[in-house]
Coordinates of C-alpha atoms and ligand atoms in Angstrom, one line a residue:
X6 CA -46.2 -20.9 1.0
X7 CA -47.9 -17.4 1.2
X8 CA -45.7 -13.6 1.5
X9 CA -45.6 -12.5 5.4
X10 CA -44.0 -9.7 7.3
X11 CA -42.9 -9.2 11.2
X12 CA -44.3 -6.5 13.0
X13 CA -42.8 -5.4 15.9
X14 CA -45.6 -4.5 18.6
X15 CA -43.9 -1.7 21.0
X16 CA -45.9 -1.0 23.7
X17 CA -46.1 2.8 24.5
X18 CA -45.0 3.4 27.8
X19 CA -47.5 4.7 30.4
X20 CA -47.4 7.8 32.0
X21 CA -46.6 6.5 35.6
X22 CA -42.7 4.9 34.2
X23 CA -40.9 4.9 37.7
X24 CA -38.3 2.8 39.1
X25 CA -39.5 0.9 42.5
X26 CA -36.9 -2.2 42.3
X27 CA -39.7 -4.4 42.2
X28 CA -38.1 -6.7 40.1
X29 CA -35.3 -9.3 41.8
X30 CA -33.2 -11.3 39.6
X31 CA -33.4 -8.3 38.1
X32 CA -30.3 -6.1 38.1
X33 CA -31.2 -2.7 36.9
X34 CA -34.3 -3.0 38.7
X35 CA -32.5 -3.4 41.8
X36 CA -29.4 -0.9 41.3
X37 CA -32.6 1.8 39.9
X38 CA -34.7 1.8 42.6
X39 CA -36.3 4.5 44.4
X40 CA -34.4 6.0 41.4
X41 CA -35.8 9.2 39.3
X42 CA -37.9 8.2 36.3
X43 CA -38.6 10.9 33.9
X44 CA -41.8 9.3 32.5
X45 CA -42.4 11.4 29.3
X46 CA -38.7 11.0 28.4
X47 CA -39.4 6.8 28.5
X48 CA -41.8 7.1 26.6
X49 CA -40.5 9.2 23.8
X50 CA -37.4 7.3 23.8
X51 CA -40.0 3.9 22.9
X52 CA -41.7 6.2 20.1
X53 CA -37.8 6.7 18.6
X54 CA -37.0 3.0 18.5
X55 CA -40.3 3.1 16.1
X56 CA -39.3 6.1 13.5
X57 CA -36.5 4.5 13.0
X58 CA -37.6 1.4 12.5
X59 CA -40.3 2.5 10.3
X60 CA -38.2 4.6 8.5
X61 CA -35.9 1.3 7.5
X62 CA -39.1 0.0 6.3
X63 CA -39.9 -1.8 8.5
X64 CA -43.6 -2.9 10.2
X65 CA -43.9 -1.3 12.9
X66 CA -47.5 -0.5 15.4
X67 CA -48.0 0.2 19.2
X68 CA -49.9 -1.4 21.5
X69 CA -51.7 0.9 24.6
X70 CA -50.4 0.5 28.0
X71 CA -53.6 -0.1 30.8
X72 CA -54.4 2.3 33.7
X73 CA -52.1 3.2 36.3
X74 CA -52.0 3.5 39.2
X75 CA -54.5 -0.2 38.7
X76 CA -57.2 2.0 41.1
X77 CA -59.4 -1.5 40.7
X78 CA -56.6 -4.0 41.9
X79 CA -56.7 -1.4 45.3
X80 CA -60.3 -1.7 45.8
X81 CA -60.2 -5.5 45.6
X82 CA -57.8 -5.2 48.3
X83 CA -60.6 -3.7 50.6
X84 CA -59.2 -0.6 50.1
X85 CA -62.6 2.3 50.1
X86 CA -63.3 5.9 49.2
X87 CA -62.6 8.3 46.6
X88 CA -59.9 7.7 44.7
X89 CA -57.6 10.0 46.8
X90 CA -57.9 8.0 49.9
X91 CA -57.4 4.5 48.4
X92 CA -53.9 6.3 46.9
X93 CA -52.7 7.9 50.4
X94 CA -53.7 4.4 52.3
X95 CA -52.1 2.6 50.3
X96 CA -49.2 4.5 49.4
X97 CA -49.3 4.4 53.8
X98 CA -50.1 1.3 54.4
X99 CA -47.9 -0.5 51.6
X100 CA -45.2 1.5 49.9
X101 CA -44.6 -1.7 47.8
X102 CA -47.9 -2.6 46.6
X103 CA -48.9 0.8 45.2
X104 CA -45.7 1.0 43.2
X105 CA -46.5 -3.0 41.9
X106 CA -50.1 -1.2 41.2
X107 CA -48.5 1.9 39.5
X108 CA -45.7 0.3 37.4
X109 CA -45.0 0.7 33.9
X110 CA -44.3 -2.3 33.1
X111 CA -46.6 -2.9 30.3
X112 CA -43.7 -1.7 28.4
X113 CA -41.5 -4.9 28.2
X114 CA -43.6 -5.5 25.5
X115 CA -42.3 -9.3 24.6
X116 CA -43.5 -10.3 27.9
X117 CA -47.1 -9.2 26.4
X118 CA -47.7 -13.0 25.2
X119 CA -46.3 -15.8 23.1
X120 CA -48.0 -14.7 19.3
X121 CA -48.0 -18.2 16.7
X122 CA -47.9 -17.1 13.2
X123 CA -50.0 -19.1 10.7
X124 CA -47.4 -20.8 8.6
X125 CA -47.3 -23.0 12.4
X126 CA -50.5 -23.6 13.3
X127 CA -52.5 -26.7 12.4
X128 CA -55.6 -24.7 11.9
X129 CA -54.0 -22.2 10.3
X130 CA -55.3 -19.4 12.7
X131 CA -53.1 -17.0 14.4
X132 CA -52.5 -17.7 17.9
X133 CA -52.4 -15.4 20.4
X134 CA -51.3 -16.7 24.5
X135 CA -51.1 -13.5 26.8
X136 CA -48.3 -14.4 29.5
X137 CA -49.6 -14.6 33.0
X138 CA -46.7 -13.2 34.1
X139 CA -47.3 -13.9 37.6
X140 CA -43.8 -14.4 39.5
X141 CA -44.1 -10.8 40.5
X142 CA -47.3 -9.1 41.1
X143 CA -46.6 -6.2 39.3
X144 CA -46.6 -7.9 36.6
X145 CA -49.2 -10.2 37.0
X146 CA -51.7 -7.1 36.7
X147 CA -50.8 -6.9 33.2
X148 CA -52.7 -9.9 31.3
X149 CA -56.4 -8.8 31.3
X150 CA -55.5 -5.5 29.7
X151 CA -53.2 -7.0 27.1
X152 CA -55.9 -9.3 26.4
X153 CA -58.2 -6.6 25.6
X154 CA -55.9 -4.5 23.5
X155 CA -54.8 -7.9 20.9
X156 CA -58.4 -9.0 20.9
X157 CA -59.7 -5.0 20.0
X158 CA -56.0 -5.0 17.5
X159 CA -56.9 -8.4 16.1
X160 CA -61.2 -9.2 15.9
X161 CA -60.7 -11.4 13.2
X162 CA -62.4 -14.3 14.9
X163 CA -61.9 -15.8 11.1
X164 CA -58.3 -15.6 11.6
X165 CA -56.5 -14.2 14.4
X166 CA -57.8 -17.0 18.1
X167 CA -56.9 -16.0 20.9
X168 CA -56.4 -17.5 24.2
X169 CA -57.1 -17.0 28.1
X170 CA -53.8 -16.2 30.0
X171 CA -52.8 -20.0 31.5
X172 CA -54.2 -20.7 35.4
X173 CA -52.8 -18.5 37.6
X174 CA -50.7 -21.2 39.5
X175 CA -46.5 -21.4 39.8
X176 CA -46.7 -24.7 37.8
X177 CA -47.5 -22.5 34.7
X178 CA -45.1 -19.4 35.5
X179 CA -45.6 -17.9 31.5
X180 CA -43.2 -14.7 30.5
X181 CA -44.7 -14.4 27.1
X182 CA -42.1 -14.1 24.2
X183 CA -39.4 -13.4 25.8
X184 CA -38.2 -16.8 26.4
X185 CA -40.2 -18.0 22.5
X186 CA -37.8 -18.1 19.5
X187 CA -39.1 -19.0 15.8
X188 CA -35.7 -20.1 13.3
X189 CA -37.2 -20.2 10.1
X190 CA -36.3 -19.6 6.5
X191 CA -38.6 -16.5 5.5
X192 CA -41.5 -15.5 7.6
X193 CA -44.4 -17.4 5.9
X194 CA -43.4 -20.5 5.6
X195 CA -43.3 -22.7 8.9
X196 CA -41.2 -22.0 11.3
X197 CA -39.1 -23.8 14.8
X198 CA -40.5 -23.0 17.5
X199 CA -38.2 -22.1 20.1
X200 CA -39.3 -22.1 23.8
X201 CA -36.8 -21.8 26.6
X202 CA -37.7 -22.2 30.2
X203 CA -36.5 -22.0 32.8
X204 CA -37.3 -24.9 35.8
X205 CA -39.6 -27.6 35.3
X206 CA -41.7 -27.6 38.9
X207 CA -43.6 -31.7 37.8
X208 CA -41.6 -33.5 37.6
X209 CA -39.3 -31.1 40.4
X210 CA -36.9 -30.9 38.7
X211 CA -33.0 -30.5 40.6
X212 CA -31.6 -28.3 37.9
X213 CA -32.4 -24.5 38.7
X214 CA -30.6 -21.7 40.4
X215 CA -29.2 -20.6 43.1
X216 CA -29.5 -17.1 43.7
X217 CA -32.5 -15.6 41.4
X218 CA -35.5 -17.4 40.9
X219 CA -36.2 -18.8 37.6
X220 CA -39.4 -17.7 36.1
X221 CA -40.8 -19.3 32.7
X222 CA -41.8 -23.0 33.5
X223 CA -41.6 -26.6 31.2
X224 CA -44.9 -26.7 31.7
X225 CA -46.4 -23.3 31.1
X226 CA -43.6 -23.3 28.1
X227 CA -45.7 -27.3 26.4
X228 CA -49.3 -25.7 27.1
X229 CA -48.7 -22.8 24.8
X230 CA -47.5 -24.9 22.0
X231 CA -50.3 -27.2 22.4
X232 CA -53.0 -25.1 22.5
X233 CA -51.2 -22.7 19.8
X234 CA -51.4 -26.3 17.6
X235 CA -47.1 -26.3 17.1
X236 CA -46.7 -29.9 15.5
X237 CA -44.6 -31.8 17.5
X238 CA -41.5 -32.1 15.0
X239 CA -41.1 -28.4 14.3
X240 CA -41.7 -27.2 18.2
X241 CA -38.1 -27.7 20.5
X242 CA -38.1 -26.8 24.3
X243 CA -34.9 -25.8 26.4
X244 CA -34.4 -25.2 28.8
X245 CA -32.2 -22.1 30.1
X246 CA -29.1 -21.8 32.4
X247 CA -29.2 -22.5 36.2
X248 CA -26.4 -20.3 35.7
X249 CA -27.3 -17.9 33.2
X250 CA -29.8 -16.9 35.7
X251 CA -27.8 -16.2 38.3
X252 CA -26.5 -13.5 36.7
X253 CA -29.6 -12.3 35.9
X254 CA -30.5 -13.5 33.0
X255 CA -34.3 -13.4 34.2
X256 CA -35.2 -13.8 30.5
X257 CA -33.6 -15.9 28.2
X258 CA -34.1 -13.0 25.5
X259 CA -30.8 -10.9 28.1
X260 CA -28.7 -14.1 26.4
X261 CA -30.6 -14.9 23.0
X262 CA -31.9 -13.7 20.1
X263 CA -33.5 -14.8 16.8
X264 CA -34.8 -13.8 13.5
X265 CA -35.2 -16.1 10.3
X266 CA -31.8 -18.0 9.6
X267 CA -29.8 -17.0 12.8
X268 CA -29.7 -17.8 15.9
X269 CA -27.4 -15.1 18.5
X270 CA -26.7 -16.5 21.8
X271 CA -24.0 -16.2 24.4
X272 CA -22.7 -19.2 25.1
X273 CA -24.0 -19.6 29.1
X274 CA -27.5 -19.8 27.4
X275 CA -28.8 -22.5 27.3
X276 CA -28.2 -26.0 30.2
X277 CA -26.0 -28.9 28.4
X278 CA -25.6 -25.8 25.3
X279 CA -23.4 -28.0 23.3
X280 CA -26.7 -30.6 22.8
X281 CA -29.0 -27.6 22.0
X282 CA -27.1 -26.5 19.8
X283 CA -26.8 -29.6 18.0
X284 CA -31.0 -30.3 18.2
X285 CA -31.6 -26.7 17.3
X286 CA -29.1 -26.4 14.1
X287 CA -30.9 -30.5 13.1
X288 CA -34.3 -29.4 13.4
X289 CA -33.7 -25.9 11.8
X290 CA -32.1 -27.9 9.0
X291 CA -35.3 -30.9 9.2
X292 CA -37.6 -27.4 8.8
X293 CA -36.8 -24.8 6.7
X294 CA -33.8 -27.0 5.1
X295 CA -31.3 -24.7 5.4
X296 CA -27.9 -24.5 7.7
X297 CA -29.2 -22.3 10.5
X298 CA -26.6 -19.5 11.3
X299 CA -25.2 -19.7 14.2
X300 CA -23.5 -16.5 16.1
X301 CA -22.1 -18.1 19.4
X302 CA -20.2 -15.2 22.1
X303 CA -18.0 -17.6 24.2
X304 CA -18.3 -16.4 27.5
X305 CA -14.3 -14.9 27.3
X306 CA -14.7 -12.0 24.7
X307 CA -18.3 -11.1 26.9
X308 CA -19.0 -12.3 30.5
X309 CA -22.3 -13.6 31.6
X310 CA -22.0 -10.5 33.7
X311 CA -21.4 -8.6 30.5
X312 CA -23.8 -9.5 28.3
X313 CA -26.1 -8.3 31.9
X314 CA -24.7 -5.0 32.0
X315 CA -24.5 -4.6 27.5
X316 CA -27.8 -6.1 27.3
X317 CA -26.1 -7.1 24.2
X318 CA -28.2 -10.0 23.3
X319 CA -31.6 -7.8 23.6
X320 CA -31.2 -6.2 20.3
X321 CA -33.4 -6.8 18.0
X322 CA -32.3 -8.8 14.7
X323 CA -34.2 -7.4 11.8
X324 CA -35.1 -7.7 8.3
X325 CA -34.6 -4.9 6.1
X326 CA -36.6 -4.4 2.7
X327 CA -33.4 -5.7 0.8
X328 CA -33.4 -9.2 2.3
X329 CA -30.2 -8.2 4.7
X330 CA -30.3 -8.0 8.2
X331 CA -29.7 -5.3 10.8
X332 CA -29.1 -5.0 15.0
X333 CA -31.4 -2.4 16.1
X334 CA -28.8 -2.8 19.4
X335 CA -28.3 -0.9 22.8
X336 CA -26.2 2.0 23.3
X337 CA -25.5 0.5 26.2
X338 CA -23.5 -2.5 24.2
X339 CA -21.8 0.5 22.0
X340 CA -20.0 1.6 24.6
X341 CA -19.0 -1.0 25.9
X342 CA -15.5 -1.9 24.6
X343 CA -16.0 -5.4 24.7
X344 CA -19.1 -5.8 23.8
X345 CA -18.5 -3.6 20.8
X346 CA -15.4 -5.8 19.9
X347 CA -18.7 -8.7 19.9
X348 CA -20.2 -7.0 18.0
X349 CA -17.9 -6.1 15.0
X350 CA -16.1 -8.8 15.3
X351 CA -18.4 -12.4 15.6
X352 CA -21.6 -10.0 13.8
X353 CA -20.8 -7.4 11.5
X354 CA -16.5 -9.0 9.8
X355 CA -18.2 -12.9 10.0
X356 CA -20.3 -13.8 7.1
X357 CA -23.2 -13.5 8.4
X358 CA -26.6 -11.9 7.0
X359 CA -26.4 -9.8 9.8
X360 CA -24.6 -6.6 7.6
X361 CA -25.6 -3.4 9.6
X362 CA -26.1 -2.3 13.1
X363 CA -27.8 1.4 15.0
X364 CA -27.2 1.9 18.2
X365 CA -30.4 2.8 20.2
X366 CA -31.1 5.0 23.3
X367 CA -33.7 3.5 24.8
X368 CA -31.9 4.3 28.5
X369 CA -35.3 4.8 31.1
X370 CA -36.0 1.3 30.2
X371 CA -32.1 0.0 30.0
X372 CA -32.3 1.1 33.9
X373 CA -35.5 -1.3 35.4
X374 CA -34.2 -4.2 32.8
X375 CA -35.4 -3.5 29.7
X376 CA -33.6 -3.0 26.2
X377 CA -35.0 -3.0 22.7
X378 CA -35.5 -6.7 22.6
X379 CA -38.2 -6.8 25.0
X380 CA -40.1 -3.4 24.6
X381 CA -41.5 -5.0 21.3
X382 CA -43.8 -7.9 20.5
X383 CA -43.4 -9.6 17.4
X384 CA -46.3 -10.8 14.9
X385 CA -45.9 -12.2 11.8
X386 CA -48.4 -11.1 9.1
X387 CA -49.6 -12.0 6.2
X388 CA -50.9 -9.5 3.9
X389 CA -54.2 -11.5 4.0
X390 CA -54.0 -11.2 7.7
X391 CA -51.9 -7.8 7.9
X392 CA -55.0 -6.0 6.1
X393 CA -58.0 -8.3 8.7
X394 CA -56.1 -5.9 11.8
X395 CA -57.2 -2.7 13.2
X396 CA -54.8 -0.6 11.1
X397 CA -55.2 2.1 13.8
X398 CA -51.7 1.3 15.4
X399 CA -49.8 1.2 12.6
X400 CA -47.2 3.8 12.8
X401 CA -47.0 6.2 10.1
X402 CA -44.7 9.8 10.6
X403 CA -48.4 11.2 11.2
X404 CA -48.9 9.4 13.5
X405 CA -45.4 9.2 14.6
X406 CA -45.8 13.7 14.9
X407 CA -49.4 13.4 17.0
X408 CA -48.3 10.2 19.2
X409 CA -45.1 12.3 20.9
X410 CA -47.2 16.1 20.5
X411 CA -49.9 13.6 23.3
X412 CA -46.4 12.8 25.4
X413 CA -45.5 16.2 25.9
X414 CA -48.9 17.5 26.9
X415 CA -50.0 14.1 28.6
X416 CA -46.5 12.9 30.4
X417 CA -45.0 14.8 33.1
X418 CA -40.6 14.9 33.2
X419 CA -40.4 13.3 36.6
X420 CA -42.0 10.5 38.9
X421 CA -41.1 9.7 42.2
X422 CA -42.3 7.1 44.1
X423 CA -43.3 9.0 46.5
X424 CA -44.9 10.5 43.6
X425 CA -47.2 7.7 43.1
X426 CA -49.7 8.3 45.6
X427 CA -50.6 11.9 44.3
X428 CA -54.6 11.4 42.5
X429 CA -53.6 13.9 40.3
X430 CA -51.7 11.7 38.5
X431 CA -54.1 8.9 38.5
X432 CA -56.0 11.8 37.1
X433 CA -53.9 12.3 33.9
X434 CA -53.2 9.0 33.5
X435 CA -56.9 8.7 32.9
X436 CA -56.9 12.1 30.8
X437 CA -54.5 10.7 28.7
X438 CA -55.5 7.4 28.0
X439 CA -59.1 8.5 27.1
X440 CA -57.6 10.6 24.2
X441 CA -54.7 8.0 22.8
X442 CA -57.6 5.7 22.6
X443 CA -59.2 8.0 20.3
X444 CA -55.8 8.9 18.7
X445 CA -55.2 4.9 17.8
X446 CA -59.2 5.1 16.2
X447 CA -59.7 1.8 19.5
X448 CA -63.0 0.9 20.5
X449 CA -63.1 1.6 24.3
X450 CA -60.8 -0.1 26.0
X451 CA -60.6 1.3 30.2
X452 CA -63.0 0.4 33.3
X453 CA -63.4 4.7 33.7
X454 CA -64.2 5.4 29.7
X455 CA -67.7 3.1 30.2
X456 CA -68.5 6.0 32.9
Ligands
SUG529 O1 -39.7 -8.0 34.5 N1 -38.7 -5.7 35.2 C1 -38.9 -6.4 33.9 C2 -38.3 -6.2 32.4 C3 -38.9 -6.6 31.9 C4 -37.9 -7.3 30.8 N2 -38.0 -8.4 29.9 C5 -37.7 -8.7 29.0 N3 -36.2 -9.1 29.3 N4 -38.1 -9.4 28.2 C6 -38.7 -7.4 34.8 O2 -38.2 -7.4 35.4 C7 -39.1 -3.3 36.8 C8 -40.0 -3.3 37.6 C9 -39.5 -1.6 38.5 O3 -38.9 -2.3 39.2 O4 -39.9 -1.2 39.2 C10 -39.7 -4.8 36.0 O5 -40.3 -4.5 36.6

């Protein structure tokens, strides 16, 4: 067993953060449609969360956002002329298309990829699978840039294996780590990789949500586990409860979160939950040789609707330098008496490894359905792998200060859907990302940097 740490890679919120109501099945996104966004505040909230965790002694790094509006996609769809002409024409023809190519949705890094640490993989490499996010147009435009960023940060082929996103077909709909949890004794020892899916395509299953779409398929989850070379006895495939999806749990991380030997979940997160819990306990005990700390929250203490409203389960559970765990929870769960009671009584007062809670404000993201856990991609790295990763993206006090100054200088503090056709916004975004590349000491990631 090697010493390893879990690094949270949070995506920097891009300059076009806005509320376009693009995500059917995501209650907050629908509710915020056409309200005024504050991209500067969104980016600062994200950075403040990163800084808070780094100050706790939790390894923290950043992921750069892609260029938005995605002018290349508009050109690919037949819009021609100057950038201004392309944006104007698309905005006039089809405002939803313009909103989709302008979304800053890459901020939810939990959907960027699925990552398996070297302790779990047969070839001893860290495996990355960028998610294809094909269920929604705006998110389906993310994988190429995500893959490029991950390759730039984890460039060493002797340690890191980068897969292509899964084939772009509904059978392989993949939403990344938001539907994947790794349970383990400690980060460096082999873990149990838990893959959660919303539907099975082939053969079609009658177990399906009735109102909202299921995003992740069983086929995608199995393919990711296979290509990551996870041993079958160290992986588990679980179906989401269809009622949870219909209540707005569009990703499993809205109803469950795990860290090391702890799993916190709602009692209606999974289909056939009782059996699933037994399987989880047995599998974990077999892999980790210790019991699982399960914290299951009953519906009569917090309904699924309240889970979606408060995002309690979208907290991060982090392991502190002293070995205890802490809950990094959205402030919405502090302000909701029943969610707060769950935190105080079921999590803190009970005999669990979670000894503290910190409430953070990520409201700009929450209003689009993204809590603290959505904003980060977990990457477990050994000391040797850490040394091989690109250092420029790791958050230090100096980098934090530079990023805050950069956001304050480059970002708008108001953005409405109709502003997305403004060619100045594209110019501002290019300038911001060009500078960001230098701040993070990355190679040129963006097409516009290649002339
Ligand atoms: O895919 N919202 C994202 C939120 C993703 C949250 N991630 C996790 N649960 N891990 C989504 O639904 C809204 C964009 C808009 O409406 O403008 C959006 O894409």
